[in-house]
Every structure is written in C-alpha cells, then in structure tokens.
C-alpha cells in the first residue's frame, strides 16, 4: 500500500516532464495527457484513502522511504513520505480540485497556442504541492515549498507578453522569498536544536526544549506561512497574482498553494502548542488579515481581485483557527477543504463570466448576466451562499466552527477574536453579495469596446461547466458531510489533537449571531447595490473605499518603507564604499607609491654612493658589536 | 719596536684607502685605493701574526696577495674596455640609471 505514495507524486511529475520536454508534436494531445495523469493521481489517492479507512484510527499513518537524499555523518536527509489523515485530506483536495481544474482548463485555454506548456506547469505544480504535503521531514517539505513557488511564478507570468503579468509574477516570487527565508531559518534552528528535521523526532522531542527556541522556530514558521498564504505583512502579492489565467487563480491562489501556510502551522502544531507567544502572534496575524482581506474585497471592481481579497480573508480565518491550538486545528483544515471547493468554484465561475465577456474583469461592466449564463449563475450562486455561510451549506459549518473556537479560546482574548470573526463574517456577506449583485443582477451595463465589438455573453462549453457543477456540489454538501456527526473531527483528531476549550456562550448563540450578522451584511449590500442601479464608472467613494481600492496602501507602505529604505541603505553603503573602503585602499596604495618614490632615489647608479652605504653599514655594525661587548 | 705601531699605520692606510674610494672619481685611483686597503689588511694580519707568534696571519696575507693580483688583472681589463667605449675613466659616468 505504502508503495503507492511515491506514484501520487510521480504521475503529475511525469506529465510535467513529458509536456515540457516533448515539444510541438504534443500540442494536440498534451492537455489530455496532463489531465489524465492528474486524474490518475486522484485515483491513486482514492485507493489509498479507501485503504486508510480500512485501518483503525491509530494505524492509519503510512511511511515510505525512497532513498537517502543527503547521507552525511550527522546530517541525514531522506526522500521519505508520510501519509496520515492530514496529508490524505490535502492529497484528495489537491488532486481532486486539481483534476477538475485541468478539465476546465481544456476549454478555457482552448485558443491559447501555448496550452501544452500551461498543462505542463499545472502538472509541475501538482507534483510539487503533493511533495509538500507528503514529505516526512521539513527539508523535503521545503523542496516542495520552493517547487510550488516556482510553479506559481511560471503560471502567474504565463501571459508573459503582458508587462503587468510579468511584473506580478516577479512580485509574487520576491515576496514569497521573504517567507522562504523564514522557513529556511526555522529548519536550521530545528537542526541545531534537535539534530534532525524529520517530523517524528522533531515534534516528539518538543517537550525537552526551551520555550524561547520553540518561540523562535514558531515565529519563523509563521513568517513562511505569511509569505505563502498571503497574510499580513506579506500579503501584497496575491492581488497582483490574479494576472495569471483564471484556472491558475482557482487552483493555486485559492484552493491549494495559498493554504500551504495553514498546513505548515497545523503540521507543526506540537511546536506552537509549546510556544504560546508564537501562537498569539499567529492569531493576531490571522485576525488582522481576515479583516484586511475583507475590507479590500469590498472595494475592488475587478471580479478576480475581489475574490482574491476574499481568499486572503478566508485564509486569515484558517490561520486564526490554527493559532488557537488544539481547539482550532481541525476546523482550520475543515474550512480549508470547504473553502477549496467553493472558492475554486467561484473562481471558475468568474473565469466563465470573463470567457463570455471578452475577458472583461470590471464588474461595473457586467450586470444581468443570470439570463445569459444560467449554469454559471447557479454554480456561482451556490458557491456564494457557501462562502457567506448560508445555513446548511459548506461555509456555514466550517466558519461557524471557527467562530465558536475563537470564543472558546476563553478570556478577553476569546471575546476579541470572536468579535473579529463575527465582524469578518458580516463583511464577507457584504462583499460577496456585492459581487453577486453586480455580476448577475440588475440591468446590463456592458458596452462595445474600443474596436466596436459588443460582448455577447454566452454559456461556456461543457468542459468548463462540468467542473463548476462538481465543485458546486462540494460547496453545498461537503460542510454538512464533514460537520454533522463530527465526522471530520473524528478523522483528523488522531493527528492534530482536539480540545473543547471553554466556550463562554453556547454554540446555538454563536450560530444565531452568525446568521444575524450574515443577514445584516447581505441586507446592507442589497441596499447599496441591489435596490439602486450600479454606476458604470466607479464613484469617488469615501476615504475608506479609496484606501481599500488601493489595497489599504499596502504597496505604498512597502514602497515607502522597503523600496525607499533599501535605496537609502544601498546609497549609503555605496557612499561608505567609495569614501571609507576605497579611501583606505587608495590611501595605502598612494603612500606606498610615495614612499617607494623616495626610496628609489637611493638607487642612483653611482658606485661611490653605494660604497658609502656599505662603509656606513659596516661602521654601524662594528660600533654596535663593540657596544654590545662593552655592555 | 712596539708592534702596535704597525696596527696604527695599517689603520691609517686603510682610512686613506677608504676615503680615496669614496671621494675620487677616476677608476684607476679608486682601484689603487682598494689595493691600499687590501695591503693595510695584509699589514694588520702580519702584525697580529708577529704579536701572537703564530704563522697563520702571514699565510693568509699571501692568499690575499694572490687574490689581489688576480683582481688587478680582471679589474684593469674592465677599466681599459670601459675607457675604450666611453673615453672616460670616471666611475660616475658609468651610471646608466634614469633618474
């Protein structure tokens, strides 16, 4: 059974190699090959899952050791995999959603002449992401971590002829690099502290380690998670990453890669449990980001950027839950899975809308599309109801649990976090309703473009609608399936542990409050965007709206602090280099030159002057000898 | 006669020779001054030999004379060829340094 684990990764990797090295002759069949291998990986995942269900809860972890990667005395790194319930959840999500998005891309990328390469990159992403979640040590996880970063870079910049896409890809890569430094420092700290970086020994010997070291490791892991999962302060790349093709946004920047940070924190749960200070920082980051993303999502007119703000906010929920410790780990992952369904569905819906609207992304130029794209409307609508947490749908079960856990943290912290998550739920309802109303309801607002082509909104081909329908099913039923009877909790508890916490208010109260804030959010959005027509040109808006449109000045802050600061730093370094370092070097050279110029004069070629120095030297020597004798 | 007087004479001769080497420009004179220094040394050697009743110094004096004779042969040859090429026997003119 465990021999299948490597095949999970090998299948998409084979696809990536064949598609990227195969050349033009694969142009007509490449996308089928890529999709088939992604599907094969999913089937292997299902087989492994079925095998895992057959075991008892404590014996479900599988290990496979392929070979020794870096065998050095005192430094052992293996290519070895660990498949437990947590990895399994990710494997099914990655390969399942991944396969659906491969199918969707067949239709979406039909007219792109570089489609084969696109599928190669997608397969590369799948194999790297699977490596990330299946690794049994932090070093191999880091390998996968960098792999998904590379795939993300290649796919964001897939339309590299657009300068904006090329810039966005570079931005994502650079910001991620900051987080990656955190991960590499964390791994180095682990190696110096524990002498190894395999999950088992590291997480098992946490009890014998000082809290200071664990806090440092935890904070570095959090930095890594912030980079990959677009959390404050490393959030700025996600909005621009929407320059990539929409299936990429759905797969990488909504469902899977951006959740790697949550995986990292949950996987390293033992470290965070023993370092409450690090946990507190995790919670703060999650809370800040969930409001940050939500506020940004409210102001964006670009449908994909609005969804990107929402992704940031929902991952903020997951990070917050992961920071709560054993109270929240399970629910962080549960929200991650349901979010994978509905957010991927929403992005695919957005892609379908763009497909029908000549790649227009401005929601102010949509309006009334429900008549033209019924399937997209229904699937997008179900995803919408799921994300705002409409009772009975996926998001309701998972988000409600996170809000309960936040309250269950106890004390003032619990109240603050509970309030923040409730506020976030209200804003989520507001901005998603806004997206929904501006896109599918109201009057048509589209106009002919500069060349006089009026868009003719139409339903997308079946290869695109079928994945959307499947994901809509997931959006509707996954949450209930996981939540009712605590199925998901029982499944993950052996890996992550679980703690009830001390809830100050009953679950029913929390649920009622959630539904109330949800209705308030929807109501406000309807008053602003449903009851009166949406202007085609964006009004100036309030101070907050304008700030949110500019992503709450994230780029301005980065520019002012990091870019300007960096420029000043380099400028002063250059100045020091020119004056101090060059001064010392040039001064030494000049003084040596001057001195030798003087000394040169002694070599004048007159035999008599040489004779004088010889006689003088001899006289001095004799005098010195006599003096020494006398003394 | 007190043999120490020979040492005084030898010191005087050596000093005259050294001063000549340092001061005079004519290569022949410089050369003769070197011979003077060598002979001053010989005189010292012989005087010490006499003072210590030991023949070693006299033997070394013979060696010095042989070496000096050989040196004269080579040195004069150099000076003659130098004079032929430069029409001058001044030691300072022989400097080729670019200062």
XYZ file of C-alpha atoms in Angstrom:
730
model
C 0.000 0.000 0.000
C 2.631 2.489 1.011
C 4.468 1.947 -2.276
C 1.687 3.889 -3.959
C 2.596 7.137 -2.199
C 5.500 7.903 -4.500
C 3.257 7.242 -7.506
C 0.964 10.051 -6.348
C 3.805 12.479 -6.964
C 5.353 10.632 -9.873
C 2.248 10.751 -12.095
C 1.979 14.543 -12.429
C 5.767 14.843 -12.431
C 5.910 12.524 -15.428
C 3.279 14.697 -17.076
C 5.308 17.842 -16.422
C 8.496 16.310 -17.833
C 6.815 14.892 -20.929
C 4.804 18.031 -21.657
C 7.630 20.486 -21.065
C 10.281 18.488 -22.928
C 8.036 16.870 -25.540
C 7.941 19.759 -27.948
C 5.340 20.759 -30.521
C 4.298 17.239 -31.502
C 2.361 17.062 -28.227
C 0.445 20.285 -28.891
C -2.709 18.439 -29.940
C -2.735 15.750 -27.254
C -0.756 17.289 -24.400
C -3.737 18.628 -22.478
C -5.364 15.197 -22.460
C -2.157 13.625 -21.155
C -1.831 16.233 -18.409
C -5.449 15.806 -17.348
C -5.211 12.015 -17.420
C -2.138 12.000 -15.192
C -3.749 14.407 -12.735
C -6.771 12.106 -12.721
C -4.521 9.077 -12.218
C -3.003 10.749 -9.200
C -6.502 11.381 -7.859
C -7.451 7.716 -8.374
C -4.325 6.577 -6.510
C -5.307 8.988 -3.759
C -8.774 7.448 -3.596
C -7.297 3.922 -3.429
C -5.007 4.970 -0.590
C -7.920 6.678 1.121
C -10.028 3.546 0.910
C -7.143 1.525 2.325
C -6.746 4.034 5.124
C -10.409 3.864 6.041
C -9.996 0.099 6.467
C -7.465 0.580 9.245
C -8.234 1.603 12.792
C -7.709 5.266 13.626
C -4.287 4.800 15.244
C -2.780 2.693 12.473
C -3.616 4.897 9.539
C -0.211 6.520 9.118
C 1.822 5.139 6.228
C 5.523 5.689 5.638
C 7.542 5.201 2.506
C 11.285 5.727 2.333
C 12.529 6.004 -1.235
C 16.240 6.673 -0.836
C 18.759 8.587 1.158
C 18.999 12.088 -0.268
C 21.964 13.632 1.565
C 23.764 10.944 3.582
C 26.382 12.829 5.569
C 27.664 11.941 9.008
C 25.377 13.732 11.446
C 23.132 15.139 8.700
C 20.605 12.675 7.371
C 18.088 13.806 4.782
C 15.856 11.213 3.153
C 13.415 11.233 0.308
C 10.727 9.762 2.503
C 7.000 10.252 2.638
C 4.449 10.193 5.408
C 0.785 9.767 4.651
C -1.512 10.340 7.595
C -5.036 11.703 7.850
C -3.848 15.300 7.470
C -1.794 14.584 4.339
C -4.594 12.424 2.978
C -7.070 15.287 3.277
C -4.717 17.501 1.308
C -3.953 14.809 -1.257
C -7.642 14.372 -2.042
C -8.225 18.126 -2.165
C -5.195 18.831 -4.348
C -5.684 16.003 -6.813
C -9.489 16.272 -6.833
C -9.759 20.013 -7.358
C -6.620 19.820 -9.484
C -8.166 17.313 -11.869
C -11.364 19.354 -12.163
C -9.367 22.450 -12.968
C -7.333 20.551 -15.562
C -10.599 19.619 -17.239
C -11.801 23.212 -17.012
C -8.542 24.481 -18.498
C -9.042 22.335 -21.600
C -11.942 24.588 -22.502
C -10.623 27.802 -21.003
C -7.221 27.672 -22.679
C -8.526 26.276 -25.976
C -7.418 29.225 -28.073
C -4.047 29.649 -26.402
C -1.240 28.346 -28.570
C 0.902 27.592 -25.504
C -1.730 25.354 -23.927
C 0.631 22.343 -23.773
C 3.096 24.306 -21.689
C 0.275 25.517 -19.458
C -0.668 21.928 -18.667
C 2.982 21.081 -18.082
C 3.198 23.838 -15.482
C -0.060 22.733 -13.878
C 1.284 19.180 -13.568
C 4.529 20.528 -12.164
C 2.514 22.415 -9.601
C 0.530 19.320 -8.630
C 3.639 17.217 -8.087
C 5.369 19.937 -6.042
C 2.271 20.504 -3.925
C 1.891 16.772 -3.302
C 5.558 16.596 -2.358
C 4.960 19.440 0.092
C 2.129 17.687 1.906
C 3.593 14.168 1.722
C 7.146 14.909 2.872
C 8.067 13.332 6.171
C 10.736 15.901 7.014
C 10.995 19.653 6.879
C 13.801 19.678 4.323
C 11.799 17.746 1.763
C 8.779 19.906 2.611
C 10.971 22.907 1.827
C 11.762 21.355 -1.555
C 8.057 21.088 -2.336
C 7.531 24.572 -0.908
C 10.009 26.022 -3.377
C 8.537 23.877 -6.146
C 5.063 25.344 -5.728
C 6.644 28.793 -5.571
C 8.299 28.141 -8.920
C 5.095 26.781 -10.477
C 3.172 29.751 -9.116
C 5.722 32.134 -10.628
C 5.579 30.412 -14.015
C 1.789 30.371 -14.061
C 1.181 33.930 -12.834
C 3.511 35.098 -15.562
C 2.098 32.664 -18.104
C 0.976 35.513 -20.334
C 4.420 36.998 -20.071
C 3.885 39.233 -23.100
C 1.760 41.383 -20.802
C 4.149 43.512 -18.720
C 1.652 43.509 -15.851
C 1.687 39.692 -15.711
C 5.474 39.516 -15.839
C 5.725 42.083 -13.045
C 3.103 40.306 -10.955
C 4.999 37.023 -11.284
C 8.211 38.659 -10.144
C 6.419 40.354 -7.269
C 4.906 37.082 -6.094
C 8.270 35.362 -6.319
C 10.090 38.081 -4.396
C 7.524 38.400 -1.622
C 7.442 34.626 -1.263
C 11.215 34.661 -0.980
C 10.927 36.683 2.231
C 8.727 33.976 3.690
C 11.009 31.221 2.397
C 13.876 32.741 4.352
C 11.724 32.241 7.445
C 11.236 28.582 6.611
C 14.924 28.002 5.959
C 15.874 29.686 9.249
C 13.266 27.566 11.043
C 14.772 24.411 9.529
C 18.291 25.477 10.527
C 17.086 26.176 14.061
C 15.449 22.762 14.158
C 18.654 21.106 13.016
C 20.796 22.861 15.623
C 18.214 22.200 18.340
C 17.067 18.661 17.566
C 19.833 17.416 15.264
C 17.277 16.322 12.687
C 14.344 17.670 10.735
C 12.129 14.633 10.352
C 8.599 15.283 11.618
C 8.574 12.414 14.103
C 11.744 13.203 16.101
C 11.310 16.982 15.925
C 7.685 17.108 17.021
C 8.246 14.274 19.509
C 11.072 15.965 21.403
C 9.416 19.364 21.772
C 8.887 18.754 25.485
C 12.630 18.729 26.228
C 13.309 22.061 24.538
C 13.324 25.559 25.927
C 10.335 27.760 25.183
C 12.494 30.534 23.756
C 13.859 28.313 20.990
C 10.401 26.977 20.206
C 9.009 30.513 20.019
C 11.765 31.451 17.584
C 11.078 28.400 15.422
C 7.346 29.091 15.595
C 7.741 32.713 14.531
C 9.985 31.734 11.612
C 7.441 29.117 10.522
C 4.761 31.798 10.770
C 6.828 34.102 8.554
C 6.989 31.300 5.996
C 3.242 30.767 6.272
C 2.633 34.521 5.854
C 4.576 34.544 2.605
C 2.954 31.515 1.040
C -0.552 32.189 2.349
C -0.566 35.937 1.636
C -1.038 37.010 5.237
C -0.221 40.468 6.602
C 2.533 41.701 6.290
C 3.454 39.642 3.204
C 0.020 39.844 1.584
C 0.758 42.227 -1.241
C 1.446 39.653 -3.966
C -1.911 37.860 -4.016
C -3.976 40.611 -5.624
C -1.495 41.031 -8.458
C -1.248 37.257 -8.870
C -4.718 37.474 -10.460
C -2.868 38.451 -13.661
C -2.455 34.722 -14.236
C -5.032 32.701 -16.158
C -8.188 32.138 -14.116
C -7.752 28.341 -13.647
C -4.430 29.159 -12.019
C -6.102 31.607 -9.681
C -8.641 28.933 -8.807
C -6.180 26.103 -8.240
C -3.085 27.784 -6.852
C -4.219 31.110 -5.465
C -7.461 29.955 -3.902
C -7.735 26.238 -3.268
C -4.316 24.747 -2.707
C -0.976 26.565 -2.694
C -2.026 29.519 -0.587
C -3.268 27.103 2.056
C 0.219 25.596 2.431
C 0.879 28.028 5.274
C -2.083 26.625 7.187
C -0.770 23.118 6.561
C 2.651 24.119 7.862
C 1.244 25.549 11.083
C -1.111 22.630 11.710
C 1.638 20.129 10.900
C 3.974 21.888 13.342
C 1.193 22.067 15.918
C 3.332 20.500 18.641
C 5.830 23.365 18.376
C 3.126 26.021 18.538
C 1.337 24.314 21.427
C 4.523 24.638 23.465
C 5.115 28.270 22.460
C 2.099 30.375 23.495
C 3.773 33.616 22.439
C 4.194 32.367 18.887
C 0.576 31.180 18.948
C -0.581 34.628 19.980
C 1.259 36.173 17.036
C -0.344 33.611 14.717
C -3.783 34.548 15.988
C -3.087 38.260 15.609
C -1.833 37.771 12.046
C -4.921 35.740 11.198
C -7.310 38.274 12.738
C -5.651 41.255 11.051
C -5.566 39.539 7.682
C -9.144 38.368 7.828
C -10.310 41.968 8.265
C -7.717 43.330 5.822
C -8.728 40.968 3.032
C -12.411 41.518 3.687
C -12.109 45.312 3.558
C -10.081 45.139 0.337
C -12.612 42.734 -1.160
C -15.411 45.262 -0.543
C -13.916 47.963 -2.738
C -12.487 46.112 -5.736
C -14.360 46.351 -9.019
C -12.193 43.693 -10.653
C -14.079 40.443 -10.009
C -10.902 38.401 -9.588
C -9.312 40.902 -7.244
C -12.471 40.986 -5.141
C -12.251 37.205 -4.908
C -8.530 37.467 -4.099
C -9.323 39.748 -1.171
C -11.864 37.183 -0.083
C -9.286 34.379 -0.334
C -6.899 36.351 1.831
C -9.655 36.899 4.355
C -10.751 33.241 4.433
C -7.151 32.084 4.880
C -6.969 34.614 7.689
C -9.809 32.617 9.290
C -7.805 29.408 8.881
C -4.598 30.895 10.285
C -6.556 32.311 13.189
C -8.068 28.891 13.870
C -4.654 27.251 13.589
C -3.316 29.774 16.089
C -5.941 28.760 18.619
C -4.098 25.479 19.146
C -5.870 22.138 19.513
C -9.185 23.984 19.785
C -8.923 25.100 16.203
C -6.585 22.847 14.167
C -9.329 20.549 12.937
C -11.598 23.427 11.975
C -8.805 25.279 10.222
C -8.349 22.257 7.966
C -12.084 21.751 7.600
C -12.552 25.354 6.485
C -9.566 24.888 4.209
C -11.251 21.963 2.445
C -14.687 23.571 2.130
C -13.009 26.815 1.052
C -11.129 24.786 -1.557
C -14.450 23.735 -3.025
C -16.392 26.959 -3.007
C -13.545 29.347 -3.754
C -12.322 27.222 -6.650
C -15.934 27.121 -7.839
C -16.254 30.896 -7.541
C -13.042 31.475 -9.455
C -14.071 29.058 -12.177
C -17.394 30.911 -12.318
C -15.538 34.202 -12.628
C -13.457 32.659 -15.402
C -16.600 31.501 -17.141
C -18.044 35.024 -16.932
C -14.831 36.503 -18.326
C -14.853 33.877 -21.071
C -18.296 35.050 -22.147
C -17.491 38.744 -21.774
C -14.335 39.086 -23.914
C -12.076 38.856 -20.845
C -13.664 41.897 -19.227
C -12.968 41.823 -15.474
C -14.660 45.042 -14.347
C -17.878 44.085 -12.547
C -19.315 47.508 -13.268
C -19.499 46.423 -16.910
C -21.371 43.180 -16.189
C -24.911 43.234 -14.845
C -27.860 40.983 -15.514
C -25.778 38.018 -16.604
C -28.032 35.453 -14.944
C -30.214 35.251 -18.038
C -27.255 34.673 -20.340
C -25.261 32.186 -18.280
C -27.701 30.123 -16.242
C -25.285 27.326 -15.278
C -22.563 29.740 -14.259
C -25.153 31.741 -12.345
C -26.411 28.723 -10.391
C -22.969 27.281 -9.595
C -21.541 30.694 -8.716
C -24.629 31.383 -6.632
C -24.200 28.156 -4.679
C -20.534 28.980 -4.087
C -21.645 32.437 -2.974
C -24.147 31.037 -0.495
C -21.473 28.633 0.772
C -18.820 31.302 1.354
C -21.090 33.702 3.201
C -22.081 30.799 5.450
C -25.716 30.403 4.461
C -27.197 27.853 6.885
C -26.890 24.320 5.564
C -24.115 24.954 3.058
C -20.416 24.149 3.435
C -19.145 27.505 4.641
C -21.780 27.624 7.330
C -20.481 24.509 9.061
C -16.791 25.308 8.827
C -16.893 29.043 9.506
C -19.354 28.652 12.336
C -16.971 26.178 13.980
C -14.085 28.630 13.699
C -16.153 31.405 15.285
C -17.130 29.038 18.099
C -13.482 28.050 18.588
C -12.470 31.720 18.695
C -14.930 32.309 21.531
C -13.801 29.064 23.184
C -10.243 30.421 23.467
C -11.594 31.944 26.675
C -10.990 35.206 28.480
C -10.755 38.627 26.883
C -8.784 37.128 24.002
C -11.713 34.858 23.208
C -14.196 37.721 23.165
C -11.991 39.884 20.951
C -11.314 37.067 18.498
C -14.974 36.072 18.471
C -15.989 39.647 17.716
C -13.391 39.917 14.939
C -14.520 36.676 13.302
C -18.170 37.752 13.506
C -17.322 41.135 12.005
C -15.389 39.317 9.279
C -18.432 37.144 8.584
C -20.592 40.266 8.181
C -18.103 41.884 5.781
C -17.809 38.602 3.860
C -21.562 38.560 3.388
C -21.422 42.179 2.243
C -18.670 41.914 -0.362
C -19.804 38.588 -1.785
C -23.358 39.860 -2.137
C -21.909 42.897 -3.871
C -20.027 40.680 -6.341
C -23.143 38.603 -6.922
C -25.448 41.598 -7.457
C -23.043 43.489 -9.687
C -22.364 40.468 -11.869
C -25.606 38.619 -12.258
C -28.402 41.012 -11.289
C -29.536 44.456 -12.320
C -29.525 45.852 -15.840
C -26.919 45.026 -18.454
C -24.102 47.556 -18.338
C -21.707 46.243 -20.956
C -20.797 48.409 -23.910
C -18.900 47.941 -27.153
C -15.155 48.044 -26.628
C -12.763 50.380 -28.412
C -12.949 48.391 -31.666
C -16.731 48.312 -31.569
C -17.117 44.639 -30.579
C -20.046 44.325 -28.256
C -19.648 41.296 -25.951
C -22.197 38.556 -26.484
C -22.411 36.835 -23.119
C -22.915 33.100 -23.615
C -22.698 29.974 -21.529
C -19.289 28.304 -21.506
C -18.584 24.902 -23.114
C -19.309 21.738 -21.187
C -15.659 21.089 -20.288
C -15.888 24.264 -18.232
C -19.363 23.910 -16.763
C -18.953 20.306 -15.546
C -16.105 21.111 -13.120
C -18.141 24.070 -11.909
C -21.128 21.829 -11.262
C -18.995 19.281 -9.380
C -17.423 21.990 -7.246
C -20.874 23.455 -6.584
C -21.925 20.052 -5.255
C -18.915 20.132 -2.953
C -19.767 23.673 -1.888
C -23.245 22.604 -0.938
C -22.709 19.242 0.693
C -19.096 18.980 1.906
C -19.638 21.066 5.011
C -22.681 19.118 6.112
C -20.947 15.828 5.369
C -17.941 16.852 7.473
C -19.761 18.694 10.211
C -22.779 16.580 11.029
C -21.814 13.877 13.496
C -18.305 15.373 13.845
C -17.036 13.136 11.023
C -14.140 15.414 10.136
C -13.219 15.911 13.773
C -13.001 12.154 14.399
C -10.999 11.710 11.214
C -8.330 14.328 11.966
C -8.220 14.203 15.755
C -5.590 11.409 15.987
C -3.140 13.650 14.086
C -3.873 17.143 15.351
C -5.429 16.522 18.746
C -8.553 18.311 19.925
C -9.572 20.396 22.889
C -13.028 21.789 23.596
C -11.800 24.998 25.171
C -14.127 26.895 27.462
C -16.917 28.435 25.461
C -18.395 31.409 27.355
C -21.573 31.259 25.275
C -23.449 28.319 23.833
C -22.983 27.074 20.294
C -26.571 27.946 19.481
C -25.978 31.588 20.451
C -22.917 31.750 18.214
C -24.830 30.234 15.309
C -27.673 32.703 15.773
C -25.224 35.597 15.926
C -23.506 34.341 12.771
C -26.791 34.185 10.893
C -27.794 37.632 12.135
C -24.545 39.313 11.027
C -24.827 37.428 7.743
C -28.296 38.869 7.133
C -27.074 42.345 8.083
C -24.183 42.084 5.604
C -26.440 40.853 2.807
C -29.040 43.497 3.623
C -26.569 46.378 3.518
C -25.160 45.127 0.221
C -28.641 44.848 -1.240
C -29.455 48.403 -0.137
C -26.291 49.711 -1.790
C -26.086 47.620 -4.951
C -29.412 45.806 -5.438
C -32.016 48.453 -4.867
C -30.468 51.143 -6.996
C -28.566 50.811 -10.270
C -24.798 50.406 -10.173
C -22.945 53.260 -11.913
C -20.718 52.100 -14.766
C -17.974 54.465 -13.697
C -16.865 53.969 -10.116
C -17.896 56.887 -7.879
C -15.132 58.578 -5.943
C -16.202 56.869 -2.745
C -15.385 57.517 0.870
C -11.902 57.706 2.303
C -12.062 54.046 3.350
C -13.283 52.937 -0.087
C -10.470 54.760 -1.792
C -7.951 53.275 0.627
C -9.371 49.791 0.101
C -9.276 50.215 -3.680
C -5.556 50.773 -3.298
C -5.311 47.648 -1.128
C -5.159 49.786 2.034
C -1.952 51.322 0.689
C -0.037 48.057 1.005
C 2.147 48.838 -1.997
C 2.645 52.451 -0.919
C 3.768 51.272 2.516
C 6.075 48.658 1.027
C 7.408 51.266 -1.345
C 7.961 53.872 1.326
C 9.477 51.532 3.889
C 11.213 48.787 1.937
C 11.961 50.226 -1.501
C 12.916 53.710 -0.330
C 14.614 52.314 2.739
C 16.515 49.852 0.590
C 17.513 52.607 -1.798
C 18.793 54.750 1.042
C 20.619 51.806 2.515
C 22.342 50.954 -0.751
C 23.124 54.573 -1.395
C 24.784 54.984 1.993
C 26.594 51.672 1.502
C 27.893 52.893 -1.846
C 28.971 56.143 -0.184
C 30.826 54.273 2.562
C 32.362 52.035 -0.070
C 33.548 54.982 -2.121
C 34.877 57.070 0.736
C 35.931 54.717 3.500
C 36.850 51.442 1.818
C 38.179 52.952 -1.388
C 39.826 55.704 0.676
C 41.754 53.188 2.760
C 42.761 51.159 -0.279
C 43.725 54.148 -2.402
C 45.477 55.830 0.543
C 47.571 52.736 1.211
C 48.493 52.488 -2.439
C 49.369 56.195 -2.628
C 51.505 56.163 0.500
C 53.357 53.014 -0.608
C 53.868 54.664 -4.014
C 55.143 57.877 -2.462
C 57.474 56.058 -0.109
C 58.952 53.928 -2.865
C 59.387 57.078 -4.962
C 61.603 58.430 -2.196
C 63.418 55.134 -1.708
C 64.029 54.914 -5.445
C 66.279 57.969 -5.232
C 68.790 55.894 -3.274
C 69.352 53.657 -6.274
C 71.158 56.392 -8.209
C 73.673 54.239 -10.090
C 76.779 55.980 -8.607
C 79.124 53.267 -7.392
C 80.560 55.656 -4.842
C 77.267 56.260 -3.089
C 76.722 52.505 -2.814
C 80.193 52.295 -1.338
C 79.268 54.968 1.223
C 76.269 52.932 2.345
C 78.426 49.817 2.565
C 81.062 51.586 4.635
C 78.434 53.273 6.746
C 76.650 49.959 7.339
C 79.881 48.236 8.269
C 80.830 51.060 10.624
C 77.419 50.857 12.308
C 77.729 47.066 12.634
C 81.182 47.265 14.138
C 80.140 50.050 16.508
C 77.119 48.016 17.590
C 79.243 44.902 18.146
C 81.762 46.830 20.215
C 78.972 48.489 22.174
C 77.396 45.112 22.945
C 80.796 43.757 24.026
C 81.343 46.744 26.302
C 77.947 46.247 27.873
C 109.826 48.463 18.197
C 106.316 48.023 19.563
C 104.236 46.016 17.001
C 101.118 48.035 17.908
C 102.551 50.927 15.904
C 102.162 48.731 12.780
C 98.492 48.464 13.585
C 98.173 52.244 13.793
C 99.912 52.518 10.448
C 97.584 49.891 8.960
C 94.522 51.755 10.257
C 95.832 54.978 8.755
C 96.470 53.311 5.404
C 93.014 51.710 5.411
C 91.342 55.010 6.165
C 93.261 56.729 3.373
C 92.230 53.919 1.001
C 88.573 54.079 2.044
C 88.483 57.862 1.694
C 90.034 57.546 -1.736
C 87.415 55.023 -2.842
C 84.635 57.270 -1.636
C 85.982 60.581 -2.894
C 87.925 60.058 -6.093
C 86.167 59.657 -9.443
C 88.996 58.252 -11.530
C 88.600 54.494 -11.734
C 92.394 53.898 -11.687
C 92.794 55.868 -8.493
C 89.804 54.110 -6.897
C 91.413 50.869 -7.869
C 94.721 51.815 -6.332
C 92.929 52.855 -3.151
C 91.311 49.406 -2.972
C 94.807 47.906 -3.251
C 95.887 50.203 -0.465
C 93.035 48.901 1.758
C 93.948 45.313 0.932
C 97.573 45.947 1.827
C 96.548 47.669 5.045
C 94.697 44.458 5.896
C 97.826 42.459 4.997
C 99.882 44.614 7.303
C 97.380 44.021 10.111
C 97.455 40.270 9.517
C 101.252 40.159 9.573
C 101.396 42.399 12.665
C 98.962 40.185 14.559
C 100.894 37.134 13.393
C 104.002 38.609 14.879
C 102.236 39.643 18.113
C 100.719 36.218 18.709
C 103.788 34.267 17.485
C 101.581 32.391 15.091
C 102.190 31.955 11.335
C 98.501 31.813 10.263
C 98.268 35.547 9.620
C 101.292 35.515 7.315
C 99.825 32.657 5.315
C 96.521 34.487 4.881
C 98.471 37.583 3.790
C 99.912 35.511 0.922
C 96.432 34.400 -0.075
C 95.256 37.992 -0.060
C 98.175 38.980 -2.315
C 97.292 36.236 -4.795
C 93.659 37.254 -4.832
C 94.633 40.919 -5.175
C 96.887 40.092 -8.137
C 94.076 38.211 -9.840
C 91.713 41.085 -9.103
C 94.103 43.587 -10.623
C 94.173 41.607 -13.849
C 90.388 41.475 -14.145
C 89.807 44.983 -12.820
C 92.299 46.664 -15.136
C 90.866 44.807 -18.101
C 87.386 46.133 -17.214
C 88.672 49.670 -16.777
C 90.511 49.568 -20.113
C 87.481 48.331 -22.007
C 85.300 50.902 -20.204
C 87.698 53.658 -21.240
C 87.669 52.437 -24.827
C 83.878 52.560 -25.080
C 83.294 55.804 -23.150
C 86.563 57.728 -23.490
C 86.475 58.393 -19.771
C 87.663 56.606 -16.678
C 85.241 58.370 -14.328
C 83.214 55.930 -12.188
C 80.260 58.319 -12.118
C 79.967 58.338 -15.911
C 79.338 54.583 -15.836
C 75.867 55.067 -14.306
C 73.090 54.098 -16.725
C 70.215 54.792 -14.286
C 67.391 57.025 -15.468
C 66.712 59.229 -12.533
